[in-house]
XYZ file of C-alpha atoms in Angstrom:
595
model
C -38.013 -34.597 -4.319
C -39.150 -31.589 -2.332
C -38.983 -28.383 -4.349
C -36.809 -25.697 -2.805
C -38.608 -22.403 -2.441
C -36.918 -19.199 -3.551
C -36.923 -16.309 -1.028
C -39.363 -13.601 -2.094
C -36.668 -10.950 -2.403
C -34.750 -13.221 -4.812
C -37.749 -14.377 -6.829
C -37.645 -13.469 -10.505
C -41.320 -12.482 -10.376
C -40.747 -10.127 -7.441
C -37.705 -8.549 -9.057
C -39.504 -8.228 -12.375
C -42.466 -6.689 -10.568
C -40.239 -4.216 -8.728
C -38.499 -3.319 -11.970
C -41.796 -2.830 -13.790
C -43.146 -0.679 -10.963
C -40.023 1.435 -11.049
C -40.316 1.778 -14.811
C -43.994 2.682 -14.533
C -43.328 5.293 -11.835
C -40.490 6.764 -13.885
C -42.721 6.799 -16.968
C -45.519 8.545 -15.061
C -43.132 11.080 -13.587
C -41.580 11.661 -16.997
C -45.014 12.076 -18.579
C -46.082 14.474 -15.842
C -42.887 16.459 -16.228
C -43.348 16.545 -19.994
C -46.948 17.692 -19.619
C -45.928 20.426 -17.180
C -43.077 21.507 -19.438
C -45.338 21.520 -22.492
C -48.028 23.470 -20.651
C -45.473 25.916 -19.296
C -43.981 26.341 -22.730
C -47.424 26.927 -24.217
C -48.169 29.526 -21.539
C -44.797 31.165 -22.095
C -45.437 31.256 -25.830
C -48.847 32.793 -25.234
C -47.292 35.308 -22.859
C -44.586 35.953 -25.421
C -47.205 36.705 -28.065
C -49.011 38.928 -25.580
C -45.758 40.731 -24.817
C -45.066 41.153 -28.527
C -48.549 42.599 -29.026
C -48.124 44.841 -25.985
C -44.768 46.048 -27.276
C -46.228 46.882 -30.678
C -49.131 48.741 -29.105
C -46.850 50.470 -26.613
C -44.460 51.642 -29.335
C -47.348 52.972 -31.432
C -48.829 54.953 -28.530
C -45.449 56.305 -27.380
C -44.844 57.526 -30.924
C -48.241 59.204 -30.928
C -47.584 60.869 -27.558
C -44.126 62.055 -28.719
C -45.622 63.906 -31.690
C -48.863 65.229 -30.086
C -49.511 67.546 -27.158
C -52.652 65.648 -26.040
C -54.662 62.410 -26.616
C -57.559 63.971 -28.454
C -57.048 62.001 -31.675
C -55.873 58.687 -30.284
C -59.238 56.890 -30.551
C -58.753 56.074 -34.225
C -55.271 54.733 -33.529
C -56.604 52.466 -30.734
C -59.391 51.163 -32.943
C -57.015 50.308 -35.781
C -54.514 48.464 -33.536
C -57.282 46.648 -31.609
C -58.853 45.432 -34.847
C -55.500 44.223 -36.207
C -54.391 42.418 -33.037
C -57.854 41.311 -31.890
C -57.211 42.726 -28.440
C -58.952 45.296 -26.263
C -56.856 48.464 -25.808
C -57.719 51.050 -23.169
C -56.002 54.305 -22.178
C -56.653 55.940 -18.791
C -55.297 58.890 -16.901
C -53.283 58.172 -13.740
C -56.547 58.926 -11.888
C -58.255 56.013 -13.797
C -60.321 58.260 -16.051
C -60.871 56.695 -19.465
C -59.135 58.578 -22.279
C -59.982 56.104 -25.065
C -61.259 52.511 -25.181
C -61.520 50.207 -28.203
C -64.335 48.277 -26.440
C -66.206 50.816 -24.290
C -68.970 48.313 -23.523
C -66.565 45.805 -21.989
C -66.005 45.121 -18.283
C -64.566 47.937 -16.191
C -60.795 48.034 -15.813
C -60.611 50.453 -12.901
C -59.325 47.760 -10.544
C -57.118 46.014 -13.125
C -53.362 46.256 -13.265
C -52.122 48.341 -16.217
C -49.897 46.721 -18.835
C -47.634 49.798 -18.977
C -47.507 53.565 -18.523
C -47.282 55.500 -21.796
C -44.933 58.471 -21.334
C -42.461 59.390 -24.122
C -40.263 61.151 -21.540
C -40.075 58.053 -19.285
C -40.238 55.019 -21.598
C -40.328 51.426 -20.278
C -36.880 50.046 -21.099
C -38.173 46.476 -20.581
C -40.466 46.945 -23.560
C -38.264 49.112 -25.755
C -35.043 47.254 -25.086
C -32.993 50.467 -25.339
C -31.107 52.573 -22.797
C -32.518 56.113 -23.394
C -35.393 57.155 -21.150
C -36.560 59.903 -23.550
C -38.039 58.601 -26.784
C -35.983 59.873 -29.761
C -39.186 60.829 -31.568
C -39.726 63.671 -29.063
C -38.523 66.706 -31.057
C -39.744 69.557 -28.882
C -38.492 73.036 -29.916
C -35.575 71.622 -31.939
C -37.371 71.286 -35.317
C -35.637 73.269 -38.101
C -37.429 75.490 -40.547
C -37.645 74.452 -44.173
C -34.975 76.955 -45.107
C -32.630 75.728 -42.382
C -33.268 72.122 -43.372
C -32.448 72.881 -47.006
C -29.268 74.653 -45.873
C -28.091 71.604 -43.898
C -28.912 69.382 -46.848
C -26.666 71.510 -49.082
C -23.827 71.299 -46.572
C -24.345 67.532 -46.218
C -24.133 67.197 -50.000
C -20.763 68.977 -49.970
C -19.643 66.666 -47.184
C -20.815 63.693 -49.230
C -18.929 64.783 -52.353
C -15.744 65.407 -50.404
C -15.764 61.943 -48.912
C -16.511 60.294 -52.247
C -13.737 62.263 -53.908
C -11.016 61.441 -51.380
C -11.928 57.855 -50.441
C -13.765 54.718 -51.520
C -16.096 54.668 -48.516
C -19.802 54.062 -48.950
C -21.661 57.277 -48.083
C -25.154 58.741 -48.450
C -27.057 61.825 -47.211
C -29.703 61.168 -44.541
C -32.267 63.493 -42.950
C -32.764 63.472 -39.187
C -36.176 63.726 -37.501
C -35.639 67.443 -36.728
C -34.887 68.210 -40.391
C -31.087 68.373 -39.942
C -29.166 66.588 -42.701
C -26.064 64.435 -42.187
C -24.111 61.691 -43.932
C -24.074 57.982 -43.265
C -20.760 56.247 -43.942
C -20.060 52.522 -44.326
C -16.549 51.098 -44.215
C -13.350 52.303 -42.577
C -10.586 54.584 -43.755
C -7.312 55.019 -41.827
C -7.019 58.663 -42.864
C -10.103 59.841 -40.909
C -11.384 61.453 -44.079
C -14.937 61.698 -42.701
C -14.212 64.287 -40.001
C -11.844 66.277 -42.163
C -14.497 66.763 -44.854
C -17.285 67.819 -42.463
C -18.281 71.508 -43.050
C -17.845 73.723 -39.992
C -21.393 75.126 -40.326
C -22.834 71.665 -39.632
C -21.076 71.509 -36.272
C -22.757 74.674 -34.952
C -26.423 75.059 -33.928
C -28.726 76.930 -36.303
C -31.094 79.715 -35.197
C -33.977 77.312 -34.439
C -31.653 75.214 -32.294
C -29.563 77.863 -30.604
C -32.269 79.363 -28.378
C -33.603 76.051 -26.919
C -30.020 74.849 -26.361
C -29.235 78.070 -24.462
C -32.403 77.568 -22.384
C -31.411 73.961 -21.688
C -27.914 75.040 -20.659
C -29.289 77.775 -18.367
C -31.716 75.362 -16.674
C -28.883 72.859 -16.165
C -26.650 75.526 -14.578
C -29.468 76.633 -12.310
C -29.872 73.041 -11.140
C -26.127 72.791 -10.513
C -26.164 76.028 -8.551
C -28.979 74.784 -6.310
C -26.992 71.587 -5.739
C -23.962 73.635 -4.697
C -21.880 72.418 -7.626
C -19.817 74.456 -10.118
C -21.785 75.826 -13.055
C -19.203 75.124 -15.759
C -21.624 73.362 -18.089
C -21.474 73.385 -21.896
C -24.241 71.722 -23.948
C -23.360 70.319 -27.371
C -25.460 70.227 -30.502
C -26.681 66.705 -29.718
C -28.004 68.019 -26.353
C -25.328 66.266 -24.286
C -22.836 67.892 -21.893
C -19.148 68.083 -22.722
C -17.358 65.663 -20.342
C -15.028 67.271 -17.820
C -13.048 64.193 -16.810
C -14.425 64.276 -13.246
C -16.763 61.292 -12.910
C -18.719 62.617 -9.925
C -19.147 66.054 -11.498
C -20.220 64.571 -14.860
C -22.755 62.394 -13.050
C -24.260 65.463 -11.354
C -24.324 67.304 -14.699
C -26.158 64.399 -16.409
C -28.781 64.329 -13.656
C -29.427 68.086 -13.925
C -29.407 67.930 -17.729
C -32.025 65.164 -17.757
C -34.182 67.132 -15.324
C -33.884 70.228 -17.515
C -34.773 68.259 -20.653
C -37.909 66.830 -19.039
C -39.045 70.311 -18.083
C -38.272 71.681 -21.536
C -39.955 68.857 -23.531
C -43.010 68.235 -21.332
C -45.204 70.936 -23.055
C -44.561 69.314 -26.453
C -45.804 65.759 -25.618
C -49.063 64.192 -24.458
C -49.444 63.691 -20.673
C -48.695 60.224 -19.172
C -51.454 57.619 -19.558
C -52.117 54.087 -18.261
C -52.242 51.384 -20.954
C -54.452 48.271 -20.597
C -54.130 45.467 -23.162
C -56.622 42.635 -22.531
C -58.576 39.974 -24.389
C -61.485 41.266 -26.380
C -64.491 42.135 -24.211
C -62.728 40.759 -21.116
C -61.330 42.375 -18.046
C -58.442 39.988 -17.260
C -54.923 41.103 -18.116
C -53.013 37.965 -17.008
C -53.358 34.287 -18.005
C -54.523 32.020 -15.188
C -53.517 28.353 -14.918
C -54.575 26.352 -11.843
C -55.036 22.623 -11.199
C -58.571 22.097 -10.004
C -59.491 19.395 -7.475
C -61.269 17.451 -10.201
C -58.158 17.502 -12.380
C -55.988 16.319 -9.470
C -58.403 13.442 -8.743
C -58.413 12.503 -12.426
C -54.611 12.413 -12.512
C -54.520 10.213 -9.392
C -57.103 7.815 -10.894
C -55.187 7.494 -14.152
C -51.940 6.936 -12.254
C -53.538 4.211 -10.109
C -54.996 2.512 -13.180
C -51.612 2.497 -14.897
C -49.946 1.016 -11.807
C -52.653 -1.675 -11.443
C -52.346 -2.649 -15.101
C -48.553 -2.771 -14.743
C -48.798 -5.090 -11.725
C -51.282 -7.408 -13.474
C -49.275 -7.656 -16.684
C -46.023 -8.131 -14.759
C -47.439 -11.014 -12.700
C -48.853 -12.766 -15.771
C -45.675 -12.340 -17.791
C -43.523 -13.285 -14.796
C -45.404 -16.543 -14.213
C -45.069 -17.374 -17.899
C -41.337 -16.696 -17.742
C -40.826 -18.690 -14.534
C -42.603 -21.837 -15.791
C -39.825 -22.954 -18.202
C -37.217 -21.941 -15.637
C -38.779 -24.296 -13.104
C -38.724 -27.067 -15.697
C -35.016 -26.409 -16.228
C -34.384 -26.505 -12.472
C -36.258 -29.790 -12.034
C -34.325 -31.343 -14.931
C -30.946 -30.368 -13.481
C -31.843 -31.881 -10.068
C -32.405 -35.350 -11.485
C -29.601 -37.936 -11.020
C -26.971 -37.902 -13.729
C -28.168 -41.198 -15.216
C -31.806 -40.072 -15.232
C -31.495 -36.573 -16.647
C -33.837 -36.073 -19.566
C -33.780 -33.449 -22.248
C -35.619 -30.226 -21.391
C -38.281 -29.308 -23.960
C -37.510 -26.030 -25.743
C -40.835 -24.181 -25.703
C -39.679 -20.629 -26.428
C -37.247 -18.859 -28.705
C -36.113 -16.245 -26.263
C -33.230 -16.269 -23.781
C -34.894 -19.032 -21.754
C -35.209 -21.145 -24.884
C -31.527 -20.576 -25.572
C -30.768 -21.591 -21.991
C -32.762 -24.805 -22.416
C -30.901 -25.561 -25.651
C -27.566 -24.892 -23.951
C -28.548 -27.176 -21.058
C -29.476 -29.951 -23.480
C -26.145 -29.506 -25.280
C -24.360 -29.613 -21.930
C -26.122 -32.854 -21.005
C -25.186 -34.365 -24.367
C -21.551 -33.331 -23.957
C -21.513 -34.751 -20.446
C -22.833 -38.064 -21.737
C -20.188 -38.053 -24.437
C -17.486 -37.170 -21.918
C -18.649 -39.930 -19.613
C -18.539 -42.403 -22.491
C -15.018 -41.230 -23.404
C -13.945 -41.507 -19.759
C -15.180 -45.085 -19.526
C -13.523 -45.928 -22.829
C -10.255 -44.351 -21.698
C -10.289 -46.259 -18.411
C -10.852 -49.454 -20.376
C -8.035 -48.548 -22.787
C -5.609 -47.709 -19.992
C -6.443 -50.942 -18.221
C -5.935 -52.873 -21.461
C -2.628 -51.160 -22.271
C -1.260 -51.772 -18.767
C -2.621 -55.310 -18.515
C -0.689 -56.645 -21.508
C 2.895 -55.898 -20.331
C 2.014 -56.778 -16.747
C 0.508 -60.096 -17.881
C 3.625 -60.871 -19.903
C 5.910 -60.044 -16.964
C 3.822 -62.178 -14.601
C 3.720 -65.115 -17.042
C 7.506 -65.174 -17.516
C 8.148 -64.827 -13.774
C 5.703 -67.647 -12.936
C 7.324 -69.816 -15.598
C 10.751 -69.148 -14.090
C 9.393 -69.871 -10.596
C 7.883 -73.180 -11.750
C 11.117 -74.138 -13.521
C 9.533 -73.970 -16.959
C 11.903 -71.208 -18.045
C 15.509 -70.554 -17.275
C 16.324 -67.115 -15.752
C 18.972 -66.440 -18.350
C 19.903 -63.302 -20.294
C 17.155 -63.861 -22.888
C 14.469 -63.954 -20.183
C 15.862 -60.883 -18.531
C 15.846 -59.026 -21.872
C 12.178 -59.967 -22.424
C 11.233 -58.788 -18.933
C 13.208 -55.532 -19.461
C 11.428 -54.839 -22.773
C 8.028 -55.264 -21.126
C 9.044 -53.053 -18.183
C 10.301 -50.343 -20.574
C 7.014 -50.502 -22.500
C 5.111 -50.164 -19.224
C 7.296 -47.220 -18.207
C 6.753 -45.624 -21.633
C 2.969 -45.851 -21.251
C 3.096 -44.386 -17.739
C 5.356 -41.513 -18.900
C 2.956 -40.738 -21.755
C -0.013 -40.726 -19.384
C 1.886 -38.419 -17.027
C 2.613 -35.968 -19.869
C -1.055 -35.983 -20.934
C -2.198 -35.418 -17.341
C 0.213 -32.484 -17.004
C -1.083 -30.998 -20.259
C -4.719 -31.423 -19.200
C -3.973 -29.755 -15.844
C -2.120 -26.862 -17.508
C 1.173 -27.857 -15.847
C 3.028 -28.686 -19.056
C 5.809 -26.112 -18.829
C 7.772 -24.867 -21.817
C 11.304 -23.546 -21.251
C 12.209 -21.567 -24.358
C 15.842 -21.216 -25.376
C 17.456 -20.173 -28.676
C 17.877 -23.172 -31.035
C 18.567 -23.697 -34.697
C 15.751 -25.946 -35.849
C 17.932 -27.996 -38.226
C 20.098 -29.173 -35.329
C 17.062 -30.374 -33.368
C 15.620 -32.193 -36.378
C 18.966 -33.873 -37.081
C 19.027 -35.150 -33.507
C 15.533 -36.585 -33.905
C 16.442 -38.328 -37.162
C 19.617 -39.824 -35.682
C 17.689 -41.056 -32.637
C 15.197 -42.932 -34.860
C 17.599 -44.055 -37.567
C 18.203 -47.446 -35.891
C 14.464 -48.188 -35.726
C 14.076 -47.099 -39.361
C 16.895 -49.334 -40.579
C 15.504 -52.262 -38.608
C 12.124 -51.731 -40.327
C 13.727 -51.290 -43.755
C 12.545 -47.663 -44.043
C 14.675 -44.858 -45.482
C 14.739 -41.831 -43.120
C 15.887 -38.451 -44.528
C 15.710 -34.695 -43.850
C 15.183 -31.718 -46.148
C 16.071 -28.369 -44.564
C 14.914 -25.492 -46.786
C 15.145 -22.897 -43.986
C 17.029 -23.036 -40.706
C 15.758 -20.148 -38.517
C 16.934 -19.558 -34.983
C 13.903 -19.461 -32.715
C 13.127 -19.690 -29.007
C 11.663 -23.156 -28.321
C 11.889 -25.877 -25.705
C 14.463 -28.123 -27.393
C 13.594 -31.277 -25.487
C 9.861 -30.860 -25.988
C 10.241 -30.048 -29.701
C 12.398 -33.195 -30.174
C 9.696 -35.159 -28.308
C 6.991 -33.631 -30.530
C 8.754 -34.398 -33.831
C 10.031 -37.744 -32.515
C 6.493 -38.953 -31.723
C 5.386 -38.098 -35.266
C 8.483 -39.707 -36.847
C 8.087 -42.865 -34.739
C 4.433 -43.119 -35.769
C 5.405 -42.695 -39.437
C 8.087 -45.436 -39.229
C 5.636 -47.868 -37.602
C 3.062 -47.394 -40.379
C 5.497 -47.495 -43.311
C 6.253 -50.935 -44.824
C 9.773 -52.055 -45.709
C 11.166 -50.263 -48.732
C 9.243 -47.090 -47.964
C 10.571 -43.712 -46.839
C 9.959 -41.074 -44.177
C 11.049 -37.479 -44.883
C 11.319 -34.658 -42.344
C 11.129 -31.285 -44.108
C 11.649 -27.808 -42.553
C 10.512 -24.567 -44.261
C 9.296 -21.086 -43.290
C 5.841 -20.154 -44.627
C 4.126 -16.828 -43.796
C 6.592 -16.101 -40.953
C 5.792 -19.492 -39.390
C 8.099 -22.442 -38.856
C 6.609 -25.433 -40.710
C 7.871 -28.968 -40.039
C 6.322 -31.630 -42.305
C 6.807 -35.362 -41.698
C 5.802 -37.321 -44.826
C 5.723 -41.087 -45.242
C 4.821 -43.577 -47.954
C 2.954 -45.837 -45.553
C -0.504 -47.298 -45.345
C -2.296 -43.959 -45.012
C -5.441 -43.142 -43.101
C -9.038 -43.508 -44.209
C -10.860 -40.158 -44.609
C -13.391 -41.142 -41.940
C -10.564 -41.739 -39.431
C -8.566 -38.546 -40.060
C -10.339 -36.669 -37.258
C -9.555 -39.489 -34.779
C -5.806 -39.625 -35.356
C -5.000 -37.428 -32.351
C -7.455 -39.166 -29.979
C -5.966 -41.072 -27.078
C -5.465 -44.848 -27.525
C -6.864 -44.722 -31.055
C -5.339 -47.084 -33.624
C -6.235 -47.716 -37.208
C -6.476 -51.450 -36.536
C -9.632 -52.300 -34.570
C -8.038 -55.438 -33.144
C -5.760 -53.278 -30.979
C -2.788 -55.454 -31.912
C 0.629 -54.323 -30.885
C 2.249 -55.486 -34.117
C 2.824 -51.866 -35.086
C 4.057 -50.963 -31.583
C 3.317 -47.765 -29.647
C 1.048 -46.894 -26.766
C -1.621 -45.053 -28.738
C -0.731 -41.793 -26.939
C 2.138 -40.414 -29.047
C 0.087 -38.255 -31.402
C -2.133 -36.989 -28.560
C 1.014 -35.859 -26.728
C 2.329 -34.309 -29.966
C -0.799 -32.170 -30.271
C -0.478 -30.987 -26.644
C 3.201 -30.088 -27.182
C 2.344 -28.129 -30.358
C -0.364 -26.198 -28.516
C 2.082 -25.508 -25.655
C 4.346 -23.818 -28.240
C 1.319 -21.747 -29.463
C 1.291 -23.843 -32.634
C -0.839 -26.457 -34.396
C -0.482 -29.913 -35.878
C -2.577 -31.330 -38.697
C -2.616 -34.363 -40.991
C -3.316 -34.939 -44.672
C -3.469 -38.554 -45.867
C -4.427 -40.738 -48.804
C -5.284 -44.341 -47.974
C -2.653 -46.689 -49.407
C -0.281 -43.874 -50.446
C 0.929 -42.275 -47.237
C 0.400 -39.423 -44.804
C 1.875 -35.982 -44.076
C 1.798 -34.523 -40.557
C 2.383 -30.734 -40.575
C 3.553 -28.868 -37.490
C 3.245 -25.055 -37.604
C 4.939 -22.991 -34.881
C 5.371 -19.203 -34.581
C 8.945 -17.985 -34.891
C 9.868 -16.391 -31.550
C 12.920 -14.152 -31.649
C 15.530 -15.154 -29.030
C 15.884 -12.770 -26.092
C 19.379 -11.208 -26.014
C 21.390 -12.380 -23.016
């Protein structure tokens, strides 16, 4: 047989190869992305450390400039910070003249970009993180004398005692950078006890503060006058203007006030300087990260090697996977009578498929054997009544038998038996095709069972068998009355046939675990344990000779099982050889639908 070729786009090897290539490409892209992200994160962390170092250095130098009028003593500060941080720190004038350098022998930084400009009157908010342009450590002319500082401390102590006496707030005396004392309060009090206890002397400027505040107010008014704006400006103790309620006017006042403050504080701080923070003995101020041509070529080579290895491994694995699949295909293409078992060479999904195919072949052989046996059984069952009918008719035709009432009764019995077999086969065919319909209607089960018993009472009396019913429960349930009578009738008829004279057959109805249970018990011949599983097979009889002495078509119990399954129930048998059998029918109780 010529092997059919699979189109390349449908080949398992091609699809596996495409999948592996896609996986490899995704893995490479993911690895590249991860490497880039890791490198970027490392650079960002390094830049973050650099920024943290720069911020620390910047804050130190701004503090120095805020408390000194020049940079004459900053060299020692630079040396200490450079040694601690292991960085090179350089200060230059705006004209790029070196003020101080922790590594004077290092490369020149004249062309480098400065890290920041150190000016306590114009701080870098990106480094400080605050909102005030003037560093709070710039005190200028607002430093109190020792006597004035002691005076404010006394007043702050009175303020402290008043708050502690009239409330339970947490409070302590603190000293400001200018030497002015105040109180720090924690907690809240609805009575506003803090402001009511504040001494009036603490709200007014002292002698050391009054003169510079007046100068600041005069400079602000002069600026407002030059701008053509009203000069109604009042400066508070904290060196802020009292708001007027006019947004545009207050904005102009703030601009003039800031300009006046810069002019007033400039003589008290060091001049602006350029700050350079670099690696030790190096002139670069920024990290550099570039992919060289060699690195790009190396990445391409590694990527190509990974792809080549993926293709090679995929082809080898694919061929190994396809080999047992081809064996399975060849086995399924053999004629039905020549199909051999496929060897199971693996334990993976393909091995499971081979096992399933072998099981399928075995079941098909079993089904074919059952089909042949059933055809033989059907032919045998139909041949017997037809042969009898033909024999009697030929005898009557040849004059060997008289066509009287007795002959007609014999022919009618054989025709009824033939009709019974055909009806049973029709019911089984309908059940196998799924066309066995159930028409549920409300019925009391005891009434249906009584009808079955009455219908078979004549046959029981003729066989010398006592037939009785025991109704323990009589529920009303939705069932197909005719089919349920047929189901129980087949079981009762089978029990009567296999019960000798003097025996008994009992039909019992109970409710167990919300299920309707109908048990048909007899004191007959019983069933051998090895034959219990065959009871519901078609055309099976306990006697191997297939005699009709016990009657029946051999299909009654098979039909009974189909009818039980159609009612969503089950039927089972328990038997002891020589003592009798009990067939148990279990059906769910279906509540009748109200009309």
